[in-house]
Amino acid sequence: MKIIKVKDIQALNKKAAYLVASQIIEKPNCVLGLATGSTPIGTYQELIKLYNDDIIDFKEVITFNLDEYIGLPNTNPQSYAWFMNRHLFDFINISDNNVHIPNGMAEDIGKECMEYEDQIKKVGGIDLQVMGIGRNGHIGFNEPDVMFENLTHVVELDEQTILDNSRFFNSLEDVPKRAISMGIKTIMNARKILLLATGEKKTEIVHEMIYGRISSNVPATVLQLHPNVIVLVDEAAGKLIKEG
Ligand code: GLP
C-alpha cells in the first residue's frame, strides 16, 4: 500500500482529483470505479473544475459505481444514482451510455448483479477504483463477515452502516436494509485502487485497514493483498499511521 497523508480535506480533494485526472489523461477511455458517501464529494468538485479548465475530458470515460440501495428508484434523492448526477455527472460531458450504477429496482436482482459483473468484464475491467471506507471497515457495501470471493451481490446492511447512513434520510426507518454491491473480488480485480479517508471518525479503522490482520471481519484489510493501492488520508484520519 502506498500511503499519502495530506494536511486537510481541501488538499486531499485536490490530490485525489489529480490522481483520477492523470488516469483519464493517460487513457481517455479508461474505466473508473466510483463511490458515494460524503468523502468523495470534494474530489468530484475538483474533477469538475479540471473538466471546466479543459484539463480532462469525460467523453470516452466509462464508469461503474460500487453500490446502490435496493428499493430506491433513481428519482429518489437518497439513491446513489441521484447522488452521482448531483455531484458529478450533471456537470461533465460523460455519455449516459457509459455510466453504470446497479439498478436497485430491477425485478430480478440476481440477474442484475450478474449482468453488472458481465458489463465490467466486457469493457476490460476497472482501471481505477475510487472509494471511501465505512467506520466498520466496509468497502462499497461489503460488510463485516463478507466472503472475499464475492462478485457483485445483494448485501444485508450492517446496523452500524444503517445508523451512519441515516443522517442522509428523514428517519432511521427510511434507510433501506439491503443493497447491491460490487463484491470484494470485483474490487480486488481493479488494476488500481484509490482509497480516501478523512476526519477523526476514520482514524482507527484506517489504522486497522493498514496494519491489522487480514480478516473478513474488517473487509478493507483485504486491500493489503492488492498490488496497487493508494491510501490517501488527511491528518485526522491518518493520525495513527506511522511515518516513513
Ligand atoms: C456508504 C457507501 C460507502 C462509503 C461509506 C462511507 O456506506 N456505500 O461506499 O465508503 O458510506 O461514507 P462516508 O464517506 O460518508 O464516510
PDB file of C-alpha atoms and ligand atoms in Angstrom:
ATOM      1  CA  MET A   1       0.000   0.000   0.000  1.00  0.00           C
ATOM      2  CA  LYS A   2       1.198   3.454  -0.794  1.00  0.00           C
ATOM      3  CA  ILE A   3       0.169   5.893   1.919  1.00  0.00           C
ATOM      4  CA  ILE A   4      -0.201   9.591   1.182  1.00  0.00           C
ATOM      5  CA  LYS A   5      -1.008  11.849   4.106  1.00  0.00           C
ATOM      6  CA  VAL A   6      -2.083  15.426   3.426  1.00  0.00           C
ATOM      7  CA  LYS A   7      -2.878  18.341   5.722  1.00  0.00           C
ATOM      8  CA  ASP A   8      -6.619  18.652   5.342  1.00  0.00           C
ATOM      9  CA  ILE A   9      -9.694  17.790   3.299  1.00  0.00           C
ATOM     10  CA  GLN A  10      -9.028  20.517   0.728  1.00  0.00           C
ATOM     11  CA  ALA A  11      -5.576  19.121  -0.009  1.00  0.00           C
ATOM     12  CA  LEU A  12      -6.989  15.605  -0.160  1.00  0.00           C
ATOM     13  CA  ASN A  13      -9.700  16.588  -2.635  1.00  0.00           C
ATOM     14  CA  LYS A  14      -7.160  18.212  -4.934  1.00  0.00           C
ATOM     15  CA  LYS A  15      -4.674  15.369  -4.777  1.00  0.00           C
ATOM     16  CA  ALA A  16      -7.364  12.723  -5.306  1.00  0.00           C
ATOM     17  CA  ALA A  17      -8.737  14.630  -8.299  1.00  0.00           C
ATOM     18  CA  TYR A  18      -5.233  14.910  -9.799  1.00  0.00           C
ATOM     19  CA  LEU A  19      -4.724  11.167  -9.418  1.00  0.00           C
ATOM     20  CA  VAL A  20      -8.025  10.455 -11.189  1.00  0.00           C
ATOM     21  CA  ALA A  21      -7.252  13.115 -13.798  1.00  0.00           C
ATOM     22  CA  SER A  22      -3.884  11.577 -14.603  1.00  0.00           C
ATOM     23  CA  GLN A  23      -5.631   8.251 -15.218  1.00  0.00           C
ATOM     24  CA  ILE A  24      -8.034   9.973 -17.639  1.00  0.00           C
ATOM     25  CA  ILE A  25      -5.210  11.831 -19.402  1.00  0.00           C
ATOM     26  CA  GLU A  26      -3.183   8.643 -19.728  1.00  0.00           C
ATOM     27  CA  LYS A  27      -6.150   6.621 -21.017  1.00  0.00           C
ATOM     28  CA  PRO A  28      -9.056   8.790 -22.240  1.00  0.00           C
ATOM     29  CA  ASN A  29     -11.355   5.761 -22.498  1.00  0.00           C
ATOM     30  CA  CYS A  30     -10.445   4.448 -19.053  1.00  0.00           C
ATOM     31  CA  VAL A  31     -12.872   2.617 -16.807  1.00  0.00           C
ATOM     32  CA  LEU A  32     -13.361   4.330 -13.455  1.00  0.00           C
ATOM     33  CA  GLY A  33     -14.936   2.721 -10.431  1.00  0.00           C
ATOM     34  CA  LEU A  34     -16.754   5.430  -8.484  1.00  0.00           C
ATOM     35  CA  ALA A  35     -18.117   5.751  -4.973  1.00  0.00           C
ATOM     36  CA  THR A  36     -20.677   7.660  -2.967  1.00  0.00           C
ATOM     37  CA  GLY A  37     -20.621   8.744   0.677  1.00  0.00           C
ATOM     38  CA  SER A  38     -19.554  12.183   1.831  1.00  0.00           C
ATOM     39  CA  THR A  39     -15.822  11.547   1.388  1.00  0.00           C
ATOM     40  CA  PRO A  40     -15.504  11.751  -2.427  1.00  0.00           C
ATOM     41  CA  ILE A  41     -17.809  14.769  -2.892  1.00  0.00           C
ATOM     42  CA  GLY A  42     -14.943  17.287  -2.757  1.00  0.00           C
ATOM     43  CA  THR A  43     -12.893  15.181  -5.147  1.00  0.00           C
ATOM     44  CA  TYR A  44     -15.772  15.256  -7.630  1.00  0.00           C
ATOM     45  CA  GLN A  45     -15.926  19.054  -7.269  1.00  0.00           C
ATOM     46  CA  GLU A  46     -12.219  19.297  -8.094  1.00  0.00           C
ATOM     47  CA  LEU A  47     -12.701  16.981 -11.081  1.00  0.00           C
ATOM     48  CA  ILE A  48     -15.485  19.253 -12.363  1.00  0.00           C
ATOM     49  CA  LYS A  49     -13.061  22.188 -12.104  1.00  0.00           C
ATOM     50  CA  LEU A  50     -10.411  20.281 -14.074  1.00  0.00           C
ATOM     51  CA  TYR A  51     -13.054  19.480 -16.681  1.00  0.00           C
ATOM     52  CA  ASN A  52     -14.132  23.146 -16.899  1.00  0.00           C
ATOM     53  CA  ASP A  53     -10.487  24.151 -17.309  1.00  0.00           C
ATOM     54  CA  ASP A  54     -10.187  21.746 -20.265  1.00  0.00           C
ATOM     55  CA  ILE A  55      -7.604  19.635 -18.495  1.00  0.00           C
ATOM     56  CA  ILE A  56      -9.696  16.474 -18.634  1.00  0.00           C
ATOM     57  CA  ASP A  57     -12.426  15.233 -20.935  1.00  0.00           C
ATOM     58  CA  PHE A  58     -15.006  12.598 -19.942  1.00  0.00           C
ATOM     59  CA  LYS A  59     -16.271  11.957 -23.487  1.00  0.00           C
ATOM     60  CA  GLU A  60     -14.902   8.419 -23.607  1.00  0.00           C
ATOM     61  CA  VAL A  61     -14.660   7.656 -19.888  1.00  0.00           C
ATOM     62  CA  ILE A  62     -16.675   4.690 -18.639  1.00  0.00           C
ATOM     63  CA  THR A  63     -17.830   4.483 -15.022  1.00  0.00           C
ATOM     64  CA  PHE A  64     -19.149   1.791 -12.696  1.00  0.00           C
ATOM     65  CA  ASN A  65     -20.430   2.674  -9.256  1.00  0.00           C
ATOM     66  CA  LEU A  66     -19.682   0.459  -6.298  1.00  0.00           C
ATOM     67  CA  ASP A  67     -23.192   0.093  -4.999  1.00  0.00           C
ATOM     68  CA  GLU A  68     -26.840   1.101  -4.830  1.00  0.00           C
ATOM     69  CA  TYR A  69     -29.671   0.678  -2.319  1.00  0.00           C
ATOM     70  CA  ILE A  70     -32.343  -1.859  -3.161  1.00  0.00           C
ATOM     71  CA  GLY A  71     -35.805  -0.331  -3.454  1.00  0.00           C
ATOM     72  CA  LEU A  72     -34.917   3.276  -4.232  1.00  0.00           C
ATOM     73  CA  PRO A  73     -35.668   4.489  -7.772  1.00  0.00           C
ATOM     74  CA  ASN A  74     -33.076   6.757  -9.388  1.00  0.00           C
ATOM     75  CA  THR A  75     -35.520   9.649  -8.933  1.00  0.00           C
ATOM     76  CA  ASN A  76     -35.186   9.335  -5.143  1.00  0.00           C
ATOM     77  CA  PRO A  77     -32.687  11.911  -3.834  1.00  0.00           C
ATOM     78  CA  GLN A  78     -31.238   9.287  -1.468  1.00  0.00           C
ATOM     79  CA  SER A  79     -30.416   6.891  -4.286  1.00  0.00           C
ATOM     80  CA  TYR A  80     -26.801   6.677  -5.326  1.00  0.00           C
ATOM     81  CA  ALA A  81     -27.830   7.260  -8.953  1.00  0.00           C
ATOM     82  CA  TRP A  82     -29.268  10.618  -7.909  1.00  0.00           C
ATOM     83  CA  PHE A  83     -26.154  11.351  -5.821  1.00  0.00           C
ATOM     84  CA  MET A  84     -23.838  10.758  -8.764  1.00  0.00           C
ATOM     85  CA  ASN A  85     -25.837  13.033 -11.069  1.00  0.00           C
ATOM     86  CA  ARG A  86     -25.963  15.785  -8.475  1.00  0.00           C
ATOM     87  CA  HIS A  87     -22.321  15.631  -7.507  1.00  0.00           C
ATOM     88  CA  LEU A  88     -20.620  14.782 -10.796  1.00  0.00           C
ATOM     89  CA  PHE A  89     -22.401  13.555 -13.913  1.00  0.00           C
ATOM     90  CA  ASP A  90     -24.657  16.613 -14.393  1.00  0.00           C
ATOM     91  CA  PHE A  91     -21.564  18.804 -14.676  1.00  0.00           C
ATOM     92  CA  ILE A  92     -19.332  16.877 -17.081  1.00  0.00           C
ATOM     93  CA  ASN A  93     -19.577  15.579 -20.636  1.00  0.00           C
ATOM     94  CA  ILE A  94     -19.862  11.900 -19.778  1.00  0.00           C
ATOM     95  CA  SER A  95     -22.107   9.883 -22.062  1.00  0.00           C
ATOM     96  CA  ASP A  96     -25.196   8.341 -20.405  1.00  0.00           C
ATOM     97  CA  ASN A  97     -24.351   5.047 -22.104  1.00  0.00           C
ATOM     98  CA  ASN A  98     -21.008   4.958 -20.321  1.00  0.00           C
ATOM     99  CA  VAL A  99     -22.449   5.377 -16.812  1.00  0.00           C
ATOM    100  CA  HIS A 100     -23.230   2.228 -14.851  1.00  0.00           C
ATOM    101  CA  ILE A 101     -24.907   2.065 -11.451  1.00  0.00           C
ATOM    102  CA  PRO A 102     -26.571  -1.113 -10.173  1.00  0.00           C
ATOM    103  CA  ASN A 103     -30.338  -0.921 -10.592  1.00  0.00           C
ATOM    104  CA  GLY A 104     -31.841  -1.342  -7.139  1.00  0.00           C
ATOM    105  CA  MET A 105     -35.317  -1.502  -8.682  1.00  0.00           C
ATOM    106  CA  ALA A 106     -34.556  -4.432 -11.007  1.00  0.00           C
ATOM    107  CA  GLU A 107     -37.249  -7.104 -10.971  1.00  0.00           C
ATOM    108  CA  ASP A 108     -34.663  -9.854 -10.904  1.00  0.00           C
ATOM    109  CA  ILE A 109     -31.926  -8.601  -8.575  1.00  0.00           C
ATOM    110  CA  GLY A 110     -29.806 -11.734  -9.002  1.00  0.00           C
ATOM    111  CA  LYS A 111     -29.764 -11.255 -12.762  1.00  0.00           C
ATOM    112  CA  GLU A 112     -28.960  -7.565 -12.322  1.00  0.00           C
ATOM    113  CA  CYS A 113     -25.881  -8.491 -10.236  1.00  0.00           C
ATOM    114  CA  MET A 114     -24.654 -10.978 -12.832  1.00  0.00           C
ATOM    115  CA  GLU A 115     -25.192  -8.566 -15.702  1.00  0.00           C
ATOM    116  CA  TYR A 116     -23.360  -5.805 -13.836  1.00  0.00           C
ATOM    117  CA  GLU A 117     -20.365  -8.049 -13.456  1.00  0.00           C
ATOM    118  CA  ASP A 118     -20.554  -9.013 -17.173  1.00  0.00           C
ATOM    119  CA  GLN A 119     -20.628  -5.380 -18.201  1.00  0.00           C
ATOM    120  CA  ILE A 120     -17.454  -4.685 -16.216  1.00  0.00           C
ATOM    121  CA  LYS A 121     -15.779  -7.640 -17.868  1.00  0.00           C
ATOM    122  CA  LYS A 122     -16.929  -6.599 -21.339  1.00  0.00           C
ATOM    123  CA  VAL A 123     -15.125  -3.247 -21.114  1.00  0.00           C
ATOM    124  CA  GLY A 124     -11.922  -4.915 -19.927  1.00  0.00           C
ATOM    125  CA  GLY A 125     -12.200  -4.378 -16.167  1.00  0.00           C
ATOM    126  CA  ILE A 126     -11.780  -1.340 -13.937  1.00  0.00           C
ATOM    127  CA  ASP A 127      -8.616   0.728 -14.357  1.00  0.00           C
ATOM    128  CA  LEU A 128      -9.002   2.847 -11.239  1.00  0.00           C
ATOM    129  CA  GLN A 129     -11.424   2.258  -8.377  1.00  0.00           C
ATOM    130  CA  VAL A 130     -12.054   5.253  -6.124  1.00  0.00           C
ATOM    131  CA  MET A 131     -13.632   4.564  -2.757  1.00  0.00           C
ATOM    132  CA  GLY A 132     -14.166   5.518   0.846  1.00  0.00           C
ATOM    133  CA  ILE A 133     -14.330   3.308   3.902  1.00  0.00           C
ATOM    134  CA  GLY A 134     -17.126   2.731   6.406  1.00  0.00           C
ATOM    135  CA  ARG A 135     -16.380   3.014  10.127  1.00  0.00           C
ATOM    136  CA  ASN A 136     -16.812  -0.746  10.445  1.00  0.00           C
ATOM    137  CA  GLY A 137     -14.283  -1.306   7.652  1.00  0.00           C
ATOM    138  CA  HIS A 138     -16.789  -1.824   4.878  1.00  0.00           C
ATOM    139  CA  ILE A 139     -15.795  -1.030   1.311  1.00  0.00           C
ATOM    140  CA  GLY A 140     -18.626  -0.500  -1.142  1.00  0.00           C
ATOM    141  CA  PHE A 141     -21.294  -2.196   0.938  1.00  0.00           C
ATOM    142  CA  ASN A 142     -19.183  -5.234   1.793  1.00  0.00           C
ATOM    143  CA  GLU A 143     -19.965  -5.537   5.458  1.00  0.00           C
ATOM    144  CA  PRO A 144     -18.038  -7.414   8.197  1.00  0.00           C
ATOM    145  CA  ASP A 145     -18.021 -11.190   7.723  1.00  0.00           C
ATOM    146  CA  VAL A 146     -18.050 -10.777   3.981  1.00  0.00           C
ATOM    147  CA  MET A 147     -16.821 -13.544   1.693  1.00  0.00           C
ATOM    148  CA  PHE A 148     -13.701 -12.410  -0.137  1.00  0.00           C
ATOM    149  CA  GLU A 149     -14.807 -14.454  -3.164  1.00  0.00           C
ATOM    150  CA  ASN A 150     -17.984 -12.418  -3.751  1.00  0.00           C
ATOM    151  CA  LEU A 151     -18.621 -10.682  -7.041  1.00  0.00           C
ATOM    152  CA  THR A 152     -21.495  -8.172  -7.364  1.00  0.00           C
ATOM    153  CA  HIS A 153     -24.194  -9.393  -4.982  1.00  0.00           C
ATOM    154  CA  VAL A 154     -27.012  -8.499  -2.613  1.00  0.00           C
ATOM    155  CA  VAL A 155     -25.993  -7.277   0.823  1.00  0.00           C
ATOM    156  CA  GLU A 156     -27.891  -7.036   4.113  1.00  0.00           C
ATOM    157  CA  LEU A 157     -26.682  -3.790   5.607  1.00  0.00           C
ATOM    158  CA  ASP A 158     -24.961  -3.779   8.972  1.00  0.00           C
ATOM    159  CA  GLU A 159     -26.635  -1.945  11.868  1.00  0.00           C
ATOM    160  CA  GLN A 160     -23.680   0.438  12.120  1.00  0.00           C
ATOM    161  CA  THR A 161     -23.969   1.281   8.407  1.00  0.00           C
ATOM    162  CA  ILE A 162     -27.718   1.873   8.638  1.00  0.00           C
ATOM    163  CA  LEU A 163     -27.110   4.144  11.620  1.00  0.00           C
ATOM    164  CA  ASP A 164     -24.224   6.009   9.925  1.00  0.00           C
ATOM    165  CA  ASN A 165     -26.161   6.492   6.685  1.00  0.00           C
ATOM    166  CA  SER A 166     -29.384   7.523   8.433  1.00  0.00           C
ATOM    167  CA  ARG A 167     -28.008  11.071   8.552  1.00  0.00           C
ATOM    168  CA  PHE A 168     -28.957  11.380   4.885  1.00  0.00           C
ATOM    169  CA  PHE A 169     -32.543  10.161   5.446  1.00  0.00           C
ATOM    170  CA  ASN A 170     -35.546  11.616   7.312  1.00  0.00           C
ATOM    171  CA  SER A 171     -35.525   8.780   9.814  1.00  0.00           C
ATOM    172  CA  LEU A 172     -33.703   5.584  10.669  1.00  0.00           C
ATOM    173  CA  GLU A 173     -36.685   3.570   9.372  1.00  0.00           C
ATOM    174  CA  ASP A 174     -36.321   5.144   5.926  1.00  0.00           C
ATOM    175  CA  VAL A 175     -32.824   3.697   5.378  1.00  0.00           C
ATOM    176  CA  PRO A 176     -33.032   0.661   3.075  1.00  0.00           C
ATOM    177  CA  LYS A 177     -31.871  -2.547   4.720  1.00  0.00           C
ATOM    178  CA  ARG A 178     -30.436  -4.096   1.561  1.00  0.00           C
ATOM    179  CA  ALA A 179     -28.181  -3.005  -1.258  1.00  0.00           C
ATOM    180  CA  ILE A 180     -26.452  -4.277  -4.369  1.00  0.00           C
ATOM    181  CA  SER A 181     -22.685  -4.002  -4.080  1.00  0.00           C
ATOM    182  CA  MET A 182     -19.657  -4.920  -6.088  1.00  0.00           C
ATOM    183  CA  GLY A 183     -18.044  -7.783  -4.216  1.00  0.00           C
ATOM    184  CA  ILE A 184     -14.575  -7.859  -2.694  1.00  0.00           C
ATOM    185  CA  LYS A 185     -13.410  -9.853  -5.693  1.00  0.00           C
ATOM    186  CA  THR A 186     -14.796  -7.241  -8.103  1.00  0.00           C
ATOM    187  CA  ILE A 187     -12.937  -4.536  -6.173  1.00  0.00           C
ATOM    188  CA  MET A 188      -9.723  -6.562  -5.970  1.00  0.00           C
ATOM    189  CA  ASN A 189      -9.875  -7.105  -9.751  1.00  0.00           C
ATOM    190  CA  ALA A 190      -9.476  -3.360 -10.325  1.00  0.00           C
ATOM    191  CA  ARG A 191      -5.995  -2.596 -11.623  1.00  0.00           C
ATOM    192  CA  LYS A 192      -5.551   0.354  -9.258  1.00  0.00           C
ATOM    193  CA  ILE A 193      -7.392   1.436  -6.114  1.00  0.00           C
ATOM    194  CA  LEU A 194      -7.563   4.878  -4.552  1.00  0.00           C
ATOM    195  CA  LEU A 195      -8.969   4.777  -1.024  1.00  0.00           C
ATOM    196  CA  LEU A 196      -9.900   8.095   0.553  1.00  0.00           C
ATOM    197  CA  ALA A 197     -10.489   8.763   4.240  1.00  0.00           C
ATOM    198  CA  THR A 198     -10.909  11.958   6.191  1.00  0.00           C
ATOM    199  CA  GLY A 199     -11.638  13.010   9.739  1.00  0.00           C
ATOM    200  CA  GLU A 200     -11.269  11.579  13.207  1.00  0.00           C
ATOM    201  CA  LYS A 201     -14.148   9.151  12.803  1.00  0.00           C
ATOM    202  CA  LYS A 202     -11.943   7.164  10.418  1.00  0.00           C
ATOM    203  CA  THR A 203      -8.649   7.250  12.379  1.00  0.00           C
ATOM    204  CA  GLU A 204      -8.986   3.824  13.968  1.00  0.00           C
ATOM    205  CA  ILE A 205     -10.396   1.970  11.009  1.00  0.00           C
ATOM    206  CA  VAL A 206      -7.705   3.383   8.693  1.00  0.00           C
ATOM    207  CA  HIS A 207      -5.060   2.129  11.122  1.00  0.00           C
ATOM    208  CA  GLU A 208      -6.676  -1.295  11.232  1.00  0.00           C
ATOM    209  CA  MET A 209      -7.003  -1.478   7.460  1.00  0.00           C
ATOM    210  CA  ILE A 210      -3.275  -0.869   7.035  1.00  0.00           C
ATOM    211  CA  TYR A 211      -1.765  -2.741   9.995  1.00  0.00           C
ATOM    212  CA  GLY A 212      -4.492  -5.133  11.150  1.00  0.00           C
ATOM    213  CA  ARG A 213      -4.669  -8.845  10.491  1.00  0.00           C
ATOM    214  CA  ILE A 214      -6.372  -9.543   7.164  1.00  0.00           C
ATOM    215  CA  SER A 215      -9.845 -10.656   8.130  1.00  0.00           C
ATOM    216  CA  SER A 216     -13.333 -10.765   6.693  1.00  0.00           C
ATOM    217  CA  ASN A 217     -14.433  -9.056   9.926  1.00  0.00           C
ATOM    218  CA  VAL A 218     -12.776  -5.906   8.634  1.00  0.00           C
ATOM    219  CA  PRO A 219     -13.346  -6.134   4.867  1.00  0.00           C
ATOM    220  CA  ALA A 220     -10.932  -3.285   3.988  1.00  0.00           C
ATOM    221  CA  THR A 221      -7.964  -5.274   5.371  1.00  0.00           C
ATOM    222  CA  VAL A 222      -8.118  -7.340   2.161  1.00  0.00           C
ATOM    223  CA  LEU A 223      -6.631  -4.323   0.376  1.00  0.00           C
ATOM    224  CA  GLN A 224      -3.264  -5.241   1.948  1.00  0.00           C
ATOM    225  CA  LEU A 225      -3.190  -8.012  -0.668  1.00  0.00           C
ATOM    226  CA  HIS A 226      -3.757  -5.718  -3.645  1.00  0.00           C
ATOM    227  CA  PRO A 227      -0.595  -4.799  -5.565  1.00  0.00           C
ATOM    228  CA  ASN A 228      -1.576  -1.235  -6.436  1.00  0.00           C
ATOM    229  CA  VAL A 229      -3.423   0.670  -3.710  1.00  0.00           C
ATOM    230  CA  ILE A 230      -3.049   4.298  -2.755  1.00  0.00           C
ATOM    231  CA  VAL A 231      -4.465   5.238   0.635  1.00  0.00           C
ATOM    232  CA  LEU A 232      -4.953   8.993   0.683  1.00  0.00           C
ATOM    233  CA  VAL A 233      -5.787  10.412   4.099  1.00  0.00           C
ATOM    234  CA  ASP A 234      -5.920  13.766   5.826  1.00  0.00           C
ATOM    235  CA  GLU A 235      -4.038  14.352   9.068  1.00  0.00           C
ATOM    236  CA  ALA A 236      -7.002  13.389  11.252  1.00  0.00           C
ATOM    237  CA  ALA A 237      -7.741  10.076   9.537  1.00  0.00           C
ATOM    238  CA  GLY A 238      -4.025   9.293   9.299  1.00  0.00           C
ATOM    239  CA  LYS A 239      -3.161  10.203  12.898  1.00  0.00           C
ATOM    240  CA  LEU A 240      -2.188   6.638  13.879  1.00  0.00           C
ATOM    241  CA  ILE A 241      -0.217   5.883  10.717  1.00  0.00           C
ATOM    242  CA  LYS A 242       3.499   5.513  11.427  1.00  0.00           C
ATOM    243  CA  GLU A 243       5.667   7.866   9.393  1.00  0.00           C
ATOM    244  CA  GLY A 244       8.166   6.591   6.830  1.00  0.00           C
TER     245      GLY A 244
HETATM  246  C1  GLP B   1     -21.566   4.266   2.326  1.00  0.00           C
HETATM  247  C2  GLP B   1     -21.046   3.808   0.977  1.00  0.00           C
HETATM  248  C3  GLP B   1     -19.569   3.501   1.020  1.00  0.00           C
HETATM  249  C4  GLP B   1     -18.817   4.639   1.710  1.00  0.00           C
HETATM  250  C5  GLP B   1     -19.313   4.779   3.122  1.00  0.00           C
HETATM  251  C6  GLP B   1     -18.589   5.844   3.927  1.00  0.00           C
HETATM  252  O1  GLP B   1     -21.923   3.215   3.173  1.00  0.00           O
HETATM  253  N1  GLP B   1     -21.730   2.668   0.472  1.00  0.00           N
HETATM  254  O2  GLP B   1     -19.098   3.305  -0.295  1.00  0.00           O
HETATM  255  O3  GLP B   1     -17.442   4.395   1.698  1.00  0.00           O
HETATM  256  O4  GLP B   1     -20.685   5.117   3.037  1.00  0.00           O
HETATM  257  O5  GLP B   1     -19.230   7.059   3.814  1.00  0.00           O
HETATM  258  P1  GLP B   1     -18.609   8.459   4.176  1.00  0.00           P
HETATM  259  O6  GLP B   1     -17.663   8.786   3.083  1.00  0.00           O
HETATM  260  O7  GLP B   1     -19.784   9.391   4.199  1.00  0.00           O
HETATM  261  O8  GLP B   1     -17.951   8.326   5.496  1.00  0.00           O
END
